[in-house]
mmCIF file of C-alpha atoms in Angstrom:
data_model
loop_
_atom_site.group_PDB
_atom_site.id
_atom_site.type_symbol
_atom_site.label_atom_id
_atom_site.label_comp_id
_atom_site.label_asym_id
_atom_site.label_seq_id
_atom_site.Cartn_x
_atom_site.Cartn_y
_atom_site.Cartn_z
ATOM 1 C CA UNK A 1 0.000 0.000 0.000
ATOM 2 C CA UNK A 2 1.874 3.072 -1.229
ATOM 3 C CA UNK A 3 -0.423 5.637 0.449
ATOM 4 C CA UNK A 4 0.064 8.039 -2.437
ATOM 5 C CA UNK A 5 -1.986 11.240 -2.155
ATOM 6 C CA UNK A 6 -2.921 13.688 -4.905
ATOM 7 C CA UNK A 7 -2.626 17.339 -3.914
ATOM 8 C CA UNK A 8 -4.551 19.626 -6.278
ATOM 9 C CA UNK A 9 -2.988 23.088 -6.213
ATOM 10 C CA UNK A 10 0.569 24.239 -5.657
ATOM 11 C CA UNK A 11 0.064 27.423 -3.672
ATOM 12 C CA UNK A 12 0.895 27.877 -0.007
ATOM 13 C CA UNK A 13 -1.798 25.434 1.147
ATOM 14 C CA UNK A 14 -0.818 22.775 -1.387
ATOM 15 C CA UNK A 15 2.885 23.047 -0.582
ATOM 16 C CA UNK A 16 2.139 22.894 3.133
ATOM 17 C CA UNK A 17 0.080 19.723 2.606
ATOM 18 C CA UNK A 18 2.800 18.096 0.504
ATOM 19 C CA UNK A 19 5.320 18.880 3.240
ATOM 20 C CA UNK A 20 3.088 17.566 6.038
ATOM 21 C CA UNK A 21 2.589 14.330 4.104
ATOM 22 C CA UNK A 22 6.279 13.921 3.255
ATOM 23 C CA UNK A 23 7.325 14.445 6.864
ATOM 24 C CA UNK A 24 5.266 11.339 7.703
ATOM 25 C CA UNK A 25 6.790 9.401 4.819
ATOM 26 C CA UNK A 26 3.664 9.633 2.635
ATOM 27 C CA UNK A 27 4.399 10.325 -1.051
ATOM 28 C CA UNK A 28 2.214 12.677 -3.059
ATOM 29 C CA UNK A 29 1.715 14.046 -6.545
ATOM 30 C CA UNK A 30 1.182 17.804 -6.509
ATOM 31 C CA UNK A 31 -0.689 19.269 -9.488
ATOM 32 C CA UNK A 32 -0.147 22.942 -10.319
ATOM 33 C CA UNK A 33 -1.824 24.557 -13.320
ATOM 34 C CA UNK A 34 0.790 27.325 -13.698
ATOM 35 C CA UNK A 35 3.901 26.810 -15.819
ATOM 36 C CA UNK A 36 6.174 27.732 -12.913
ATOM 37 C CA UNK A 37 5.890 27.719 -9.136
ATOM 38 C CA UNK A 38 5.430 31.056 -7.441
ATOM 39 C CA UNK A 39 2.946 33.238 -5.619
ATOM 40 C CA UNK A 40 1.140 36.272 -6.919
ATOM 41 C CA UNK A 41 0.371 39.131 -4.601
ATOM 42 C CA UNK A 42 2.645 40.772 -2.110
ATOM 43 C CA UNK A 43 2.905 40.484 1.646
ATOM 44 C CA UNK A 44 1.170 38.474 4.338
ATOM 45 C CA UNK A 45 1.172 38.251 8.102
ATOM 46 C CA UNK A 46 1.787 35.091 10.121
ATOM 47 C CA UNK A 47 0.620 35.089 13.714
ATOM 48 C CA UNK A 48 2.201 32.859 16.384
ATOM 49 C CA UNK A 49 -0.243 30.075 15.478
ATOM 50 C CA UNK A 50 1.328 29.855 12.004
ATOM 51 C CA UNK A 51 4.957 30.411 13.015
ATOM 52 C CA UNK A 52 4.437 27.627 15.588
ATOM 53 C CA UNK A 53 3.697 25.216 12.753
ATOM 54 C CA UNK A 54 6.736 26.378 10.775
ATOM 55 C CA UNK A 55 8.885 25.866 13.870
ATOM 56 C CA UNK A 56 7.483 22.356 14.298
ATOM 57 C CA UNK A 57 8.476 21.684 10.681
ATOM 58 C CA UNK A 58 12.036 22.905 11.311
ATOM 59 C CA UNK A 59 11.625 26.072 9.232
ATOM 60 C CA UNK A 60 12.332 28.769 11.836
ATOM 61 C CA UNK A 61 15.782 29.552 10.423
ATOM 62 C CA UNK A 62 14.406 29.799 6.881
ATOM 63 C CA UNK A 63 11.680 32.138 8.131
ATOM 64 C CA UNK A 64 14.208 34.224 10.049
ATOM 65 C CA UNK A 65 16.196 34.754 6.853
ATOM 66 C CA UNK A 66 13.359 36.289 4.820
ATOM 67 C CA UNK A 67 10.738 37.673 7.221
ATOM 68 C CA UNK A 68 10.397 40.759 9.373
ATOM 69 C CA UNK A 69 9.274 40.519 12.987
ATOM 70 C CA UNK A 70 7.348 43.691 13.856
ATOM 71 C CA UNK A 71 7.592 45.184 17.311
ATOM 72 C CA UNK A 72 3.972 46.316 17.441
ATOM 73 C CA UNK A 73 0.595 46.617 15.756
ATOM 74 C CA UNK A 74 -0.341 50.299 15.737
ATOM 75 C CA UNK A 75 -3.902 51.356 14.894
ATOM 76 C CA UNK A 76 -4.435 54.939 13.718
ATOM 77 C CA UNK A 77 -7.245 57.149 12.464
ATOM 78 C CA UNK A 78 -6.843 57.438 8.696
ATOM 79 C CA UNK A 79 -8.202 60.978 8.448
ATOM 80 C CA UNK A 80 -6.951 62.634 11.618
ATOM 81 C CA UNK A 81 -3.753 60.628 12.095
ATOM 82 C CA UNK A 82 -4.207 60.096 15.831
ATOM 83 C CA UNK A 83 -3.404 56.800 17.537
ATOM 84 C CA UNK A 84 -6.369 54.601 18.422
ATOM 85 C CA UNK A 85 -4.638 51.613 20.013
ATOM 86 C CA UNK A 86 -1.551 49.422 20.030
ATOM 87 C CA UNK A 87 -0.662 45.762 20.531
ATOM 88 C CA UNK A 88 2.918 44.937 21.427
ATOM 89 C CA UNK A 89 4.412 42.185 19.274
ATOM 90 C CA UNK A 90 8.123 41.283 19.040
ATOM 91 C CA UNK A 91 9.325 39.767 22.302
ATOM 92 C CA UNK A 92 5.895 40.294 23.840
ATOM 93 C CA UNK A 93 4.276 37.996 21.268
ATOM 94 C CA UNK A 94 6.807 35.318 22.158
ATOM 95 C CA UNK A 95 6.177 35.847 25.886
ATOM 96 C CA UNK A 96 2.416 35.640 25.460
ATOM 97 C CA UNK A 97 2.090 32.955 22.830
ATOM 98 C CA UNK A 98 5.411 31.124 22.661
ATOM 99 C CA UNK A 99 6.191 32.069 19.042
ATOM 100 C CA UNK A 100 6.876 35.272 17.082
ATOM 101 C CA UNK A 101 4.612 37.364 14.885
ATOM 102 C CA UNK A 102 6.090 37.565 11.370
ATOM 103 C CA UNK A 103 5.450 39.517 8.180
ATOM 104 C CA UNK A 104 6.857 38.434 4.827
ATOM 105 C CA UNK A 105 6.355 38.325 1.090
ATOM 106 C CA UNK A 106 4.036 35.580 -0.136
ATOM 107 C CA UNK A 107 6.658 34.427 -2.626
ATOM 108 C CA UNK A 108 9.222 34.014 0.159
ATOM 109 C CA UNK A 109 6.883 31.835 2.226
ATOM 110 C CA UNK A 110 6.056 29.750 -0.838
ATOM 111 C CA UNK A 111 9.751 29.378 -1.694
ATOM 112 C CA UNK A 112 10.727 28.127 1.769
ATOM 113 C CA UNK A 113 7.887 25.584 1.716
ATOM 114 C CA UNK A 114 8.868 24.453 -1.792
ATOM 115 C CA UNK A 115 12.503 24.033 -0.724
ATOM 116 C CA UNK A 116 11.414 21.940 2.266
ATOM 117 C CA UNK A 117 9.204 19.764 0.046
ATOM 118 C CA UNK A 118 12.036 19.193 -2.414
ATOM 119 C CA UNK A 119 14.420 18.338 0.422
ATOM 120 C CA UNK A 120 12.031 15.626 1.652
ATOM 121 C CA UNK A 121 12.067 14.043 -1.811
ATOM 122 C CA UNK A 122 8.677 12.316 -1.621
ATOM 123 C CA UNK A 123 6.609 14.714 -3.731
ATOM 124 C CA UNK A 124 6.249 14.566 -7.500
ATOM 125 C CA UNK A 125 5.740 18.152 -8.668
ATOM 126 C CA UNK A 126 3.749 18.508 -11.886
ATOM 127 C CA UNK A 127 3.494 21.944 -13.469
ATOM 128 C CA UNK A 128 1.095 22.969 -16.221
ATOM 129 C CA UNK A 129 -1.297 20.285 -14.933
ATOM 130 C CA UNK A 130 -4.830 20.732 -13.674
ATOM 131 C CA UNK A 131 -7.330 18.324 -12.217
ATOM 132 C CA UNK A 132 -10.542 18.076 -14.206
ATOM 133 C CA UNK A 133 -12.636 15.664 -12.146
ATOM 134 C CA UNK A 134 -12.366 12.753 -9.736
ATOM 135 C CA UNK A 135 -14.109 9.473 -8.964
ATOM 136 C CA UNK A 136 -14.012 7.937 -5.500
ATOM 137 C CA UNK A 137 -14.323 4.252 -4.678
ATOM 138 C CA UNK A 138 -13.906 2.252 -1.452
ATOM 139 C CA UNK A 139 -10.300 1.576 -2.473
ATOM 140 C CA UNK A 140 -9.128 5.004 -3.590
ATOM 141 C CA UNK A 141 -9.594 8.047 -5.795
ATOM 142 C CA UNK A 142 -9.082 8.286 -9.556
ATOM 143 C CA UNK A 143 -8.554 11.775 -10.949
ATOM 144 C CA UNK A 144 -8.911 12.805 -14.568
ATOM 145 C CA UNK A 145 -6.660 15.644 -15.672
ATOM 146 C CA UNK A 146 -7.437 18.306 -18.239
ATOM 147 C CA UNK A 147 -5.305 16.487 -20.809
ATOM 148 C CA UNK A 148 -7.457 13.358 -20.414
ATOM 149 C CA UNK A 149 -4.911 11.278 -18.489
ATOM 150 C CA UNK A 150 -5.734 9.754 -15.118
ATOM 151 C CA UNK A 151 -4.030 9.390 -11.747
ATOM 152 C CA UNK A 152 -4.929 7.014 -8.928
ATOM 153 C CA UNK A 153 -4.274 7.600 -5.253
ATOM 154 C CA UNK A 154 -5.473 6.728 -1.790
ATOM 155 C CA UNK A 155 -6.764 10.241 -1.104
ATOM 156 C CA UNK A 156 -7.259 13.642 -2.732
ATOM 157 C CA UNK A 157 -6.578 17.005 -1.084
ATOM 158 C CA UNK A 158 -8.223 19.948 -2.823
ATOM 159 C CA UNK A 159 -5.929 22.927 -2.283
ATOM 160 C CA UNK A 160 -7.074 24.687 -5.444
ATOM 161 C CA UNK A 161 -8.324 27.913 -3.960
ATOM 162 C CA UNK A 162 -11.519 29.935 -3.985
ATOM 163 C CA UNK A 163 -12.568 28.656 -7.429
ATOM 164 C CA UNK A 164 -11.800 25.043 -6.505
ATOM 165 C CA UNK A 165 -12.800 22.316 -8.952
ATOM 166 C CA UNK A 166 -12.484 19.745 -6.192
ATOM 167 C CA UNK A 167 -14.966 21.690 -4.079
ATOM 168 C CA UNK A 168 -17.412 22.083 -6.955
ATOM 169 C CA UNK A 169 -17.566 18.327 -7.471
ATOM 170 C CA UNK A 170 -17.552 17.424 -3.773
ATOM 171 C CA UNK A 171 -20.162 19.948 -2.603
ATOM 172 C CA UNK A 172 -21.901 20.959 -5.818
ATOM 173 C CA UNK A 173 -21.825 24.332 -7.580
ATOM 174 C CA UNK A 174 -21.904 27.166 -5.073
ATOM 175 C CA UNK A 175 -21.271 30.673 -6.422
ATOM 176 C CA UNK A 176 -18.695 32.727 -4.551
ATOM 177 C CA UNK A 177 -19.898 35.790 -2.688
ATOM 178 C CA UNK A 178 -18.750 39.247 -3.746
ATOM 179 C CA UNK A 179 -17.815 41.317 -0.704
ATOM 180 C CA UNK A 180 -18.204 44.690 -2.418
ATOM 181 C CA UNK A 181 -14.671 45.494 -1.301
ATOM 182 C CA UNK A 182 -11.559 46.017 -3.424
ATOM 183 C CA UNK A 183 -7.958 45.571 -2.296
ATOM 184 C CA UNK A 184 -5.233 47.764 -3.772
ATOM 185 C CA UNK A 185 -1.836 46.163 -3.141
ATOM 186 C CA UNK A 186 1.631 47.546 -3.665
ATOM 187 C CA UNK A 187 5.166 47.561 -2.331
ATOM 188 C CA UNK A 188 7.743 50.277 -1.793
ATOM 189 C CA UNK A 189 11.372 50.203 -0.700
ATOM 190 C CA UNK A 190 11.595 51.094 2.977
ATOM 191 C CA UNK A 191 14.669 53.267 2.455
ATOM 192 C CA UNK A 192 12.666 55.564 0.160
ATOM 193 C CA UNK A 193 10.022 56.362 2.777
ATOM 194 C CA UNK A 194 10.004 59.247 5.227
ATOM 195 C CA UNK A 195 11.758 58.260 8.458
ATOM 196 C CA UNK A 196 8.480 58.350 10.408
ATOM 197 C CA UNK A 197 7.066 55.613 8.172
ATOM 198 C CA UNK A 198 10.059 53.250 8.306
ATOM 199 C CA UNK A 199 9.266 51.757 11.699
ATOM 200 C CA UNK A 200 9.334 48.000 12.259
ATOM 201 C CA UNK A 201 5.625 47.643 12.917
ATOM 202 C CA UNK A 202 2.285 46.787 11.410
ATOM 203 C CA UNK A 203 0.269 49.982 11.003
ATOM 204 C CA UNK A 204 -3.479 49.874 10.371
ATOM 205 C CA UNK A 205 -5.228 53.093 9.343
ATOM 206 C CA UNK A 206 -9.010 52.974 9.862
ATOM 207 C CA UNK A 207 -11.521 55.264 8.160
ATOM 208 C CA UNK A 208 -15.126 55.317 6.968
ATOM 209 C CA UNK A 209 -15.637 52.589 4.334
ATOM 210 C CA UNK A 210 -11.882 51.997 4.015
ATOM 211 C CA UNK A 211 -8.684 50.963 5.753
ATOM 212 C CA UNK A 212 -4.986 50.756 4.897
ATOM 213 C CA UNK A 213 -2.408 48.377 6.365
ATOM 214 C CA UNK A 214 1.343 48.461 5.840
ATOM 215 C CA UNK A 215 4.145 46.382 7.299
ATOM 216 C CA UNK A 216 7.760 45.391 6.523
ATOM 217 C CA UNK A 217 8.656 42.366 4.385
ATOM 218 C CA UNK A 218 11.860 40.941 2.899
ATOM 219 C CA UNK A 219 13.658 41.293 6.242
ATOM 220 C CA UNK A 220 12.546 44.915 6.410
ATOM 221 C CA UNK A 221 13.928 46.041 3.047
ATOM 222 C CA UNK A 222 10.442 46.580 1.596
ATOM 223 C CA UNK A 223 7.119 47.811 2.926
ATOM 224 C CA UNK A 224 3.943 46.012 1.851
ATOM 225 C CA UNK A 225 0.912 48.295 1.537
ATOM 226 C CA UNK A 226 -2.720 47.161 1.256
ATOM 227 C CA UNK A 227 -5.645 49.562 0.921
ATOM 228 C CA UNK A 228 -9.180 48.153 1.054
ATOM 229 C CA UNK A 229 -12.071 50.322 -0.150
ATOM 230 C CA UNK A 230 -15.712 49.820 -1.004
ATOM 231 C CA UNK A 231 -16.498 49.453 -4.689
ATOM 232 C CA UNK A 232 -16.716 47.141 -7.666
ATOM 233 C CA UNK A 233 -14.392 46.553 -10.587
ATOM 234 C CA UNK A 234 -15.236 48.724 -13.550
ATOM 235 C CA UNK A 235 -17.038 51.297 -11.379
ATOM 236 C CA UNK A 236 -14.269 53.845 -11.062
ATOM 237 C CA UNK A 237 -11.729 51.204 -10.072
ATOM 238 C CA UNK A 238 -9.736 50.047 -13.089
ATOM 239 C CA UNK A 239 -10.788 47.285 -15.451
ATOM 240 C CA UNK A 240 -13.965 47.476 -17.456
ATOM 241 C CA UNK A 241 -17.604 46.884 -16.509
ATOM 242 C CA UNK A 242 -18.179 43.142 -16.496
ATOM 243 C CA UNK A 243 -14.485 42.382 -15.956
ATOM 244 C CA UNK A 244 -13.830 38.737 -15.125
ATOM 245 C CA UNK A 245 -13.921 38.486 -11.296
ATOM 246 C CA UNK A 246 -11.609 35.472 -11.441
ATOM 247 C CA UNK A 247 -8.797 37.620 -12.826
ATOM 248 C CA UNK A 248 -6.354 37.657 -9.901
ATOM 249 C CA UNK A 249 -4.760 41.039 -10.501
ATOM 250 C CA UNK A 250 -5.900 44.100 -12.381
ATOM 251 C CA UNK A 251 -4.175 47.263 -13.488
ATOM 252 C CA UNK A 252 -5.167 50.017 -11.149
ATOM 253 C CA UNK A 253 -4.795 53.758 -11.067
ATOM 254 C CA UNK A 254 -3.570 55.610 -7.998
ATOM 255 C CA UNK A 255 -6.136 58.328 -8.667
ATOM 256 C CA UNK A 256 -8.978 55.840 -8.167
ATOM 257 C CA UNK A 257 -7.543 54.795 -4.832
ATOM 258 C CA UNK A 258 -6.942 58.335 -3.574
ATOM 259 C CA UNK A 259 -10.484 59.312 -4.467
ATOM 260 C CA UNK A 260 -11.864 56.342 -2.519
ATOM 261 C CA UNK A 261 -9.701 57.003 0.538
ATOM 262 C CA UNK A 262 -10.946 60.548 0.921
ATOM 263 C CA UNK A 263 -9.146 63.302 2.854
ATOM 264 C CA UNK A 264 -6.542 61.181 4.660
ATOM 265 C CA UNK A 265 -3.851 62.602 6.942
ATOM 266 C CA UNK A 266 -0.443 63.563 5.562
ATOM 267 C CA UNK A 267 1.424 60.526 6.929
ATOM 268 C CA UNK A 268 -0.955 58.098 5.238
ATOM 269 C CA UNK A 269 -0.970 60.163 2.043
ATOM 270 C CA UNK A 270 2.846 60.028 2.010
ATOM 271 C CA UNK A 271 2.757 56.230 2.279
ATOM 272 C CA UNK A 272 0.132 55.774 -0.429
ATOM 273 C CA UNK A 273 1.760 58.156 -2.910
ATOM 274 C CA UNK A 274 5.177 56.518 -2.379
ATOM 275 C CA UNK A 275 3.949 53.208 -3.847
ATOM 276 C CA UNK A 276 5.166 53.074 -7.467
ATOM 277 C CA UNK A 277 2.528 50.654 -8.807
ATOM 278 C CA UNK A 278 -0.723 49.138 -7.604
ATOM 279 C CA UNK A 279 -2.511 45.879 -8.308
ATOM 280 C CA UNK A 280 -6.247 45.697 -7.791
ATOM 281 C CA UNK A 281 -8.098 42.644 -6.502
ATOM 282 C CA UNK A 282 -11.817 42.126 -6.014
ATOM 283 C CA UNK A 283 -12.382 40.448 -2.644
ATOM 284 C CA UNK A 284 -14.685 37.431 -2.767
ATOM 285 C CA UNK A 285 -15.463 34.769 -0.204
ATOM 286 C CA UNK A 286 -18.087 32.246 0.896
ATOM 287 C CA UNK A 287 -20.324 31.996 3.958
ATOM 288 C CA UNK A 288 -18.663 30.574 7.051
ATOM 289 C CA UNK A 289 -18.460 26.803 7.288
ATOM 290 C CA UNK A 290 -21.393 25.143 9.027
ATOM 291 C CA UNK A 291 -20.556 21.414 9.027
ATOM 292 C CA UNK A 292 -17.545 19.109 9.011
ATOM 293 C CA UNK A 293 -18.766 17.696 5.690
ATOM 294 C CA UNK A 294 -17.729 20.972 4.041
ATOM 295 C CA UNK A 295 -14.127 20.050 4.895
ATOM 296 C CA UNK A 296 -13.985 16.367 3.975
ATOM 297 C CA UNK A 297 -16.041 13.471 2.727
ATOM 298 C CA UNK A 298 -14.648 9.967 2.358
ATOM 299 C CA UNK A 299 -11.197 10.110 0.787
ATOM 300 C CA UNK A 300 -11.461 13.734 -0.358
ATOM 301 C CA UNK A 301 -10.695 16.836 1.729
ATOM 302 C CA UNK A 302 -10.667 20.569 1.055
ATOM 303 C CA UNK A 303 -7.839 22.680 2.441
ATOM 304 C CA UNK A 304 -7.374 26.431 2.813
ATOM 305 C CA UNK A 305 -9.392 28.721 0.549
ATOM 306 C CA UNK A 306 -11.039 25.759 -1.175
ATOM 307 C CA UNK A 307 -12.809 25.064 2.128
ATOM 308 C CA UNK A 308 -12.892 28.374 4.010
ATOM 309 C CA UNK A 309 -11.893 31.459 2.004
ATOM 310 C CA UNK A 310 -11.215 34.431 4.252
ATOM 311 C CA UNK A 311 -11.522 38.149 3.962
ATOM 312 C CA UNK A 312 -8.179 39.733 4.909
ATOM 313 C CA UNK A 313 -9.352 41.517 8.062
ATOM 314 C CA UNK A 314 -7.834 39.051 10.532
ATOM 315 C CA UNK A 315 -4.671 38.327 8.486
ATOM 316 C CA UNK A 316 -5.195 34.558 8.749
ATOM 317 C CA UNK A 317 -5.660 33.255 5.199
ATOM 318 C CA UNK A 318 -2.235 31.639 4.833
ATOM 319 C CA UNK A 319 -2.161 30.676 8.502
ATOM 320 C CA UNK A 320 -5.388 28.669 8.337
ATOM 321 C CA UNK A 321 -4.169 26.767 5.271
ATOM 322 C CA UNK A 322 -0.923 25.968 7.078
ATOM 323 C CA UNK A 323 -2.865 24.858 10.171
ATOM 324 C CA UNK A 324 -5.034 22.601 7.986
ATOM 325 C CA UNK A 325 -1.956 20.926 6.513
ATOM 326 C CA UNK A 326 -0.292 20.521 9.916
ATOM 327 C CA UNK A 327 -3.419 18.869 11.314
ATOM 328 C CA UNK A 328 -3.508 16.295 8.529
ATOM 329 C CA UNK A 329 0.138 15.507 9.170
ATOM 330 C CA UNK A 330 -0.464 15.096 12.893
ATOM 331 C CA UNK A 331 -3.207 12.544 12.238
ATOM 332 C CA UNK A 332 -1.142 10.325 9.951
ATOM 333 C CA UNK A 333 0.710 7.230 11.020
ATOM 334 C CA UNK A 334 4.325 7.378 9.849
ATOM 335 C CA UNK A 335 5.140 5.193 6.859
ATOM 336 C CA UNK A 336 5.207 2.290 6.278
ATOM 337 C CA UNK A 337 2.146 1.896 8.523
ATOM 338 C CA UNK A 338 -1.049 2.117 6.432
ATOM 339 C CA UNK A 339 -3.546 4.891 7.100
ATOM 340 C CA UNK A 340 -7.319 4.665 7.091
ATOM 341 C CA UNK A 341 -7.821 7.730 4.903
ATOM 342 C CA UNK A 342 -11.565 8.209 5.373
ATOM 343 C CA UNK A 343 -11.023 8.055 9.152
ATOM 344 C CA UNK A 344 -8.024 10.420 9.028
ATOM 345 C CA UNK A 345 -9.867 12.986 6.928
ATOM 346 C CA UNK A 346 -13.008 12.714 9.061
ATOM 347 C CA UNK A 347 -10.942 13.493 12.181
ATOM 348 C CA UNK A 348 -9.265 16.325 10.292
ATOM 349 C CA UNK A 349 -12.662 17.818 9.428
ATOM 350 C CA UNK A 350 -13.961 17.423 12.980
ATOM 351 C CA UNK A 351 -10.852 19.148 14.332
ATOM 352 C CA UNK A 352 -10.774 22.037 11.888
ATOM 353 C CA UNK A 353 -14.199 23.145 10.733
ATOM 354 C CA UNK A 354 -15.390 25.040 13.811
ATOM 355 C CA UNK A 355 -12.106 26.895 14.228
ATOM 356 C CA UNK A 356 -12.049 27.829 10.559
ATOM 357 C CA UNK A 357 -15.680 28.961 10.744
ATOM 358 C CA UNK A 358 -14.857 31.137 13.739
ATOM 359 C CA UNK A 359 -11.965 32.754 11.901
ATOM 360 C CA UNK A 360 -14.208 33.386 8.885
ATOM 361 C CA UNK A 361 -16.827 35.020 11.109
ATOM 362 C CA UNK A 362 -14.274 37.174 12.930
ATOM 363 C CA UNK A 363 -12.734 38.265 9.640
ATOM 364 C CA UNK A 364 -16.115 39.396 8.331
ATOM 365 C CA UNK A 365 -16.905 41.172 11.588
ATOM 366 C CA UNK A 366 -13.534 42.947 11.589
ATOM 367 C CA UNK A 367 -14.272 44.290 8.113
ATOM 368 C CA UNK A 368 -17.434 45.941 9.418
ATOM 369 C CA UNK A 369 -15.583 47.353 12.413
ATOM 370 C CA UNK A 370 -12.604 48.614 10.400
ATOM 371 C CA UNK A 371 -14.851 50.456 7.943
ATOM 372 C CA UNK A 372 -17.411 51.692 10.457
ATOM 373 C CA UNK A 373 -19.114 55.070 10.265
ATOM 374 C CA UNK A 374 -21.133 57.153 12.705
ATOM 375 C CA UNK A 375 -21.853 55.820 16.180
ATOM 376 C CA UNK A 376 -20.266 52.434 15.478
ATOM 377 C CA UNK A 377 -17.017 54.169 14.555
ATOM 378 C CA UNK A 378 -17.193 56.272 17.738
ATOM 379 C CA UNK A 379 -17.807 53.158 19.845
ATOM 380 C CA UNK A 380 -14.919 51.330 18.169
ATOM 381 C CA UNK A 381 -12.488 54.166 18.859
ATOM 382 C CA UNK A 382 -13.649 54.519 22.455
ATOM 383 C CA UNK A 383 -13.361 50.781 23.126
ATOM 384 C CA UNK A 384 -9.902 50.656 21.599
ATOM 385 C CA UNK A 385 -8.757 53.610 23.682
ATOM 386 C CA UNK A 386 -9.992 52.098 26.964
ATOM 387 C CA UNK A 387 -9.412 48.381 26.421
ATOM 388 C CA UNK A 388 -6.153 48.652 24.469
ATOM 389 C CA UNK A 389 -4.206 45.429 24.033
ATOM 390 C CA UNK A 390 -6.920 43.217 25.499
ATOM 391 C CA UNK A 391 -9.124 44.177 22.540
ATOM 392 C CA UNK A 392 -6.442 43.656 19.891
ATOM 393 C CA UNK A 393 -4.903 40.404 21.113
ATOM 394 C CA UNK A 394 -6.470 37.055 20.177
ATOM 395 C CA UNK A 395 -5.146 34.309 22.479
ATOM 396 C CA UNK A 396 -7.834 31.860 21.287
ATOM 397 C CA UNK A 397 -6.309 32.231 17.828
ATOM 398 C CA UNK A 398 -2.596 32.736 18.457
ATOM 399 C CA UNK A 399 -2.260 29.870 20.961
ATOM 400 C CA UNK A 400 -3.375 27.402 18.261
ATOM 401 C CA UNK A 401 -3.537 25.302 16.254
ATOM 402 C CA UNK A 402 -5.544 22.867 18.390
ATOM 403 C CA UNK A 403 -4.260 19.338 18.700
ATOM 404 C CA UNK A 404 -6.391 16.849 16.768
ATOM 405 C CA UNK A 405 -8.042 14.043 18.654
ATOM 406 C CA UNK A 406 -6.303 10.644 18.628
ATOM 407 C CA UNK A 407 -3.049 12.422 17.965
ATOM 408 C CA UNK A 408 -0.333 9.750 17.662
ATOM 409 C CA UNK A 409 2.666 12.076 17.946
ATOM 410 C CA UNK A 410 3.885 13.950 21.063
ATOM 411 C CA UNK A 411 3.766 17.699 20.538
ATOM 412 C CA UNK A 412 7.029 19.676 20.700
ATOM 413 C CA UNK A 413 5.270 23.020 20.923
ATOM 414 C CA UNK A 414 6.048 25.687 23.482
ATOM 415 C CA UNK A 415 2.379 26.524 23.937
ATOM 416 C CA UNK A 416 -0.286 23.847 23.741
ATOM 417 C CA UNK A 417 -3.905 24.506 22.842
ATOM 418 C CA UNK A 418 -6.371 21.672 23.376
#
């Protein structure tokens, strides 16, 4: 019994799954539709729950080489510039949660996972290959690729993102949900910014119907900037009316963004105008998970955005995919012992779905709070001023991921969440 697994999708979630499998001696075939491995987009944040997994996988040194480790999260009023609240990170994150808070470029995270997968040597990486459909039987899964060829395996992990083909066949056609929000993303060299904007911190600027976040990446050499505003593609925001919502990036004009931000303070205006080029993404998601069956059925499981796409207001998209992969790895018996794949994936789903649903719900709620107007905005600012770090910290989240039931492997983690 070779225990081979097919991993559909070679992004961060797919690479994390391939690594989790390989670390248990389970070979896999990873299918990636692109002609080369890489990650679009710019920066991302990894809370202690995600860096804990990377540490467990022996990747702390690789992370240290490419990431930044901000000293604080600073929340400011986008229009007036005043401070609203702050959460200490850096050494305080380690003291509170046992692991650091990191910020890095998506491509750097993908590259370190890819290098770890290649070092394990148990994953066949297939580029320019996309799964078309699958058929499950009591003995395994047979997948049909777009070129008409087939692959057989003991299990299938759908890591193929928001527009997942695996999900569509497993759960039926379910249209994605447009959030009505657009994300402008760009990067700027830190050395080219005013000194006041070069600090080693995550800064979130909150305003009516908008917010902007910026933080260091590439070991601090670059600053990643994300501005989220209300609007639709083709309605004063690049593209054309009826533009394909599945297009990942779109040419964007700085004038569109500045108009949507409104009369922001000088410091934020300096940051936004320093960005040399913007990409524009329409933010889409799905309703929060409601059952374990949305995560796995039989020998097929959905991982990351294929199961629980997230709005970016809790900075947990990559982290939840990494947690999913880690959980699967924790439930596997090391090779050559055979695994009962339906049982493994059922335990995976039972372990993960409620946590992922909670993160989805909190992300949606944070979007409403970040963009609040009127009395809600006043209440948010007052609560942040009086409650401070206790409002901004999330121990239920950062002390994870939770250990799966019937876990066969002792945990090496500094902090344990059960």
